[in-house]
C-alpha cells in the first residue's frame, strides 16, 4: 500500500550485512535493526540523509562499519543504540543538519563524530545522550557550528582516544554531566 510522502515509514531490518550506499531523500524513515542471538544489522556503506521533512529520520540498533562515513546527515536524524566502528568518520553532520544521538558507540574511528554545520538554523543546546567514544583518533570534532549555544555530553564516556574533543569553534562544551 502506498502512503503519502510526509507519513513516516517503519522498516524492520533483519540481521544481515548490507553493502553499498543508501540515500534517503524524499521520505521520513525509521530503520530498526536486529540484535541478539540472531546477529545484528550491519551497514558497510554510507547512509546519506537529505530529506527535508518535518519529522526526523530515526536509525536504531544498526552497526556501521567500512570506509565511512556511516551516516552523512544533511537534515534531522535521531540515532538510538547505533555503533560506528573502524571507519574514517563514523557520523558526519553537515550543512543545516541536526542530530539527536542516544546511547551510541563510536569506536576505533579516525573521527567518531564530525560536526561541520556552518549554516545551522537551530538555535539550540546540542545534546549527546550517554554516548561512548573509545579508541578513536578524535572522538568529537567540532569544525563549524552556527546558532548552537553549547554542546552537552550528558553521561558520555571517553576512553583511549587520541583527542576526546577537538573544538575549532567558540561553542562551549560541557562534559561534566
Coordinates of C-alpha atoms in Angstrom, one line a residue:
X1 CA 0.0 0.0 0.0
X2 CA 1.3 3.4 -0.9
X3 CA 1.4 6.1 1.7
X4 CA 1.8 9.9 1.4
X5 CA 5.5 11.1 1.4
X6 CA 5.0 13.0 4.7
X7 CA 4.0 9.9 6.5
X8 CA 6.9 8.1 8.3
X9 CA 7.7 4.5 7.1
X10 CA 8.9 2.0 9.6
X11 CA 11.4 -0.6 8.2
X12 CA 12.5 -3.5 10.4
X13 CA 15.8 -4.8 9.1
X14 CA 17.0 -8.4 9.6
X15 CA 20.3 -9.4 11.0
X16 CA 22.3 -9.2 7.7
X17 CA 25.1 -7.1 6.3
X18 CA 24.2 -4.5 3.7
X19 CA 26.9 -3.5 1.2
X20 CA 26.8 -0.2 -0.7
X21 CA 25.3 3.2 -0.1
X22 CA 21.8 4.3 0.7
X23 CA 20.2 7.7 0.0
X24 CA 17.1 8.9 1.9
X25 CA 15.8 12.0 0.2
X26 CA 12.0 12.2 -0.1
X27 CA 10.6 10.3 2.8
X28 CA 10.8 10.1 6.6
X29 CA 12.1 6.6 7.6
X30 CA 12.6 4.7 10.8
X31 CA 15.2 2.0 10.2
X32 CA 15.2 -0.5 13.1
X33 CA 18.0 -3.1 13.1
X34 CA 18.2 -6.5 14.7
X35 CA 20.3 -7.6 17.6
X36 CA 20.7 -10.6 19.9
X37 CA 21.2 -14.2 19.2
X38 CA 20.2 -13.9 15.6
X39 CA 23.0 -11.4 15.0
X40 CA 23.0 -7.7 14.1
X41 CA 22.2 -5.4 11.3
X42 CA 25.3 -4.0 9.7
X43 CA 25.8 -1.3 7.0
X44 CA 29.2 -1.3 5.3
X45 CA 28.3 1.7 3.2
X46 CA 27.1 5.2 3.9
X47 CA 23.5 6.3 4.6
X48 CA 23.2 9.8 3.2
X49 CA 20.2 11.6 4.6
X50 CA 19.0 14.8 2.9
X51 CA 15.2 14.5 3.3
X52 CA 13.7 17.9 4.1
X53 CA 10.8 16.5 6.1
X54 CA 9.4 17.9 9.3
X55 CA 10.0 14.6 11.1
X56 CA 13.4 13.3 12.0
X57 CA 14.9 10.2 10.3
X58 CA 15.4 7.6 13.0
X59 CA 18.0 4.8 13.0
X60 CA 18.0 2.3 15.8
X61 CA 20.2 -0.8 16.6
X62 CA 22.4 -0.5 13.5
X63 CA 26.1 -1.2 13.3
X64 CA 28.0 1.0 10.8
X65 CA 31.5 -0.1 9.6
X66 CA 33.5 0.2 6.5
X67 CA 35.2 3.2 4.9
X68 CA 32.6 5.7 6.1
X69 CA 31.1 7.9 7.0
X70 CA 28.4 5.5 8.3
X71 CA 25.8 8.3 8.3
X72 CA 26.1 11.6 6.5
X73 CA 23.4 13.8 7.8
X74 CA 22.2 16.8 5.8
X75 CA 18.9 17.0 7.7
X76 CA 17.4 15.9 11.1
X77 CA 18.4 12.5 12.3
X78 CA 17.8 10.6 15.5
X79 CA 20.1 7.7 16.4
X80 CA 19.5 5.2 19.1
X81 CA 21.9 2.5 20.2
X82 CA 23.9 2.6 17.0
X83 CA 27.5 1.6 16.7
X84 CA 30.1 3.2 14.4
X85 CA 33.3 1.2 14.3
X86 CA 36.6 1.1 12.3
X87 CA 35.7 3.9 10.0
X88 CA 37.4 7.1 8.7
X89 CA 34.4 9.1 10.1
X90 CA 31.6 7.4 11.9
X91 CA 28.9 10.1 11.7
X92 CA 29.2 13.4 9.7
X93 CA 26.8 16.2 10.4
X94 CA 26.8 18.8 7.7
X95 CA 25.1 21.9 6.2
X96 CA 21.8 22.5 8.1
X97 CA 21.6 19.2 9.8
X98 CA 20.7 18.4 13.4
X99 CA 21.2 15.0 15.0
X100 CA 20.0 13.5 18.2
X101 CA 22.2 10.6 19.3
X102 CA 21.2 8.4 22.3
X103 CA 23.4 5.6 23.7
X104 CA 25.6 5.3 20.5
X105 CA 29.1 3.9 20.5
X106 CA 31.9 5.4 18.4
X107 CA 34.9 3.1 18.4
X108 CA 38.2 2.8 16.6
X109 CA 37.4 5.5 14.0
X110 CA 39.7 8.3 12.8
X111 CA 36.9 10.7 13.8
X112 CA 33.9 9.3 15.7
X113 CA 31.6 12.3 15.2
X114 CA 32.3 15.3 12.9
X115 CA 30.2 18.5 13.1
X116 CA 30.6 20.8 10.1
X117 CA 27.4 22.9 10.1
X118 CA 28.2 26.5 9.2
X119 CA 24.6 27.3 8.4
X120 CA 22.6 25.5 11.1
X121 CA 19.2 27.1 11.5
X122 CA 18.8 25.6 15.0
X123 CA 19.4 27.9 18.0
X124 CA 19.8 25.1 20.5
X125 CA 21.9 23.4 23.1
X126 CA 23.1 20.3 21.2
X127 CA 23.0 17.2 23.5
X128 CA 24.7 13.9 23.2
X129 CA 23.0 11.4 25.5
X130 CA 25.1 8.6 27.1
X131 CA 27.3 8.0 24.0
X132 CA 30.7 6.3 24.3
X133 CA 33.8 7.3 22.4
X134 CA 36.5 4.6 22.6
X135 CA 39.8 4.2 20.7
X136 CA 39.2 7.0 18.1
X137 CA 41.9 9.3 16.9
X138 CA 39.4 12.1 17.6
X139 CA 36.2 11.3 19.5
X140 CA 34.2 14.5 18.6
X141 CA 35.4 17.1 16.0
X142 CA 33.5 20.4 16.1
X143 CA 34.6 22.1 12.9
X144 CA 31.8 24.6 12.3
X145 CA 28.7 25.4 14.3
X146 CA 26.3 28.3 13.6
X147 CA 23.5 29.2 16.1
X148 CA 24.3 26.4 18.5
X149 CA 24.6 27.8 22.1
X150 CA 26.5 24.9 23.6
X151 CA 27.3 21.2 23.4
X152 CA 26.3 19.0 26.4
X153 CA 27.8 15.5 26.6
X154 CA 25.2 14.1 29.1
X155 CA 26.5 10.9 30.6
X156 CA 29.0 10.4 27.8
X157 CA 32.3 8.5 28.3
X158 CA 35.6 8.9 26.6
X159 CA 38.4 6.3 26.8
X160 CA 41.6 5.7 24.8
X161 CA 41.0 8.5 22.2
X162 CA 43.9 10.5 20.8
X163 CA 41.8 13.5 21.5
X164 CA 38.4 13.3 23.1
X165 CA 37.1 16.6 21.7
X166 CA 38.7 18.8 19.0
X167 CA 36.8 22.1 19.2
X168 CA 37.6 24.6 16.3
X169 CA 34.5 26.7 17.2
X170 CA 33.7 29.2 20.0
X171 CA 30.9 26.9 21.2
X172 CA 31.3 25.8 24.8
X173 CA 31.3 22.1 25.5
X174 CA 30.1 20.6 28.8
X175 CA 31.4 17.1 29.6
X176 CA 30.7 17.3 33.4
X177 CA 27.2 15.9 33.2

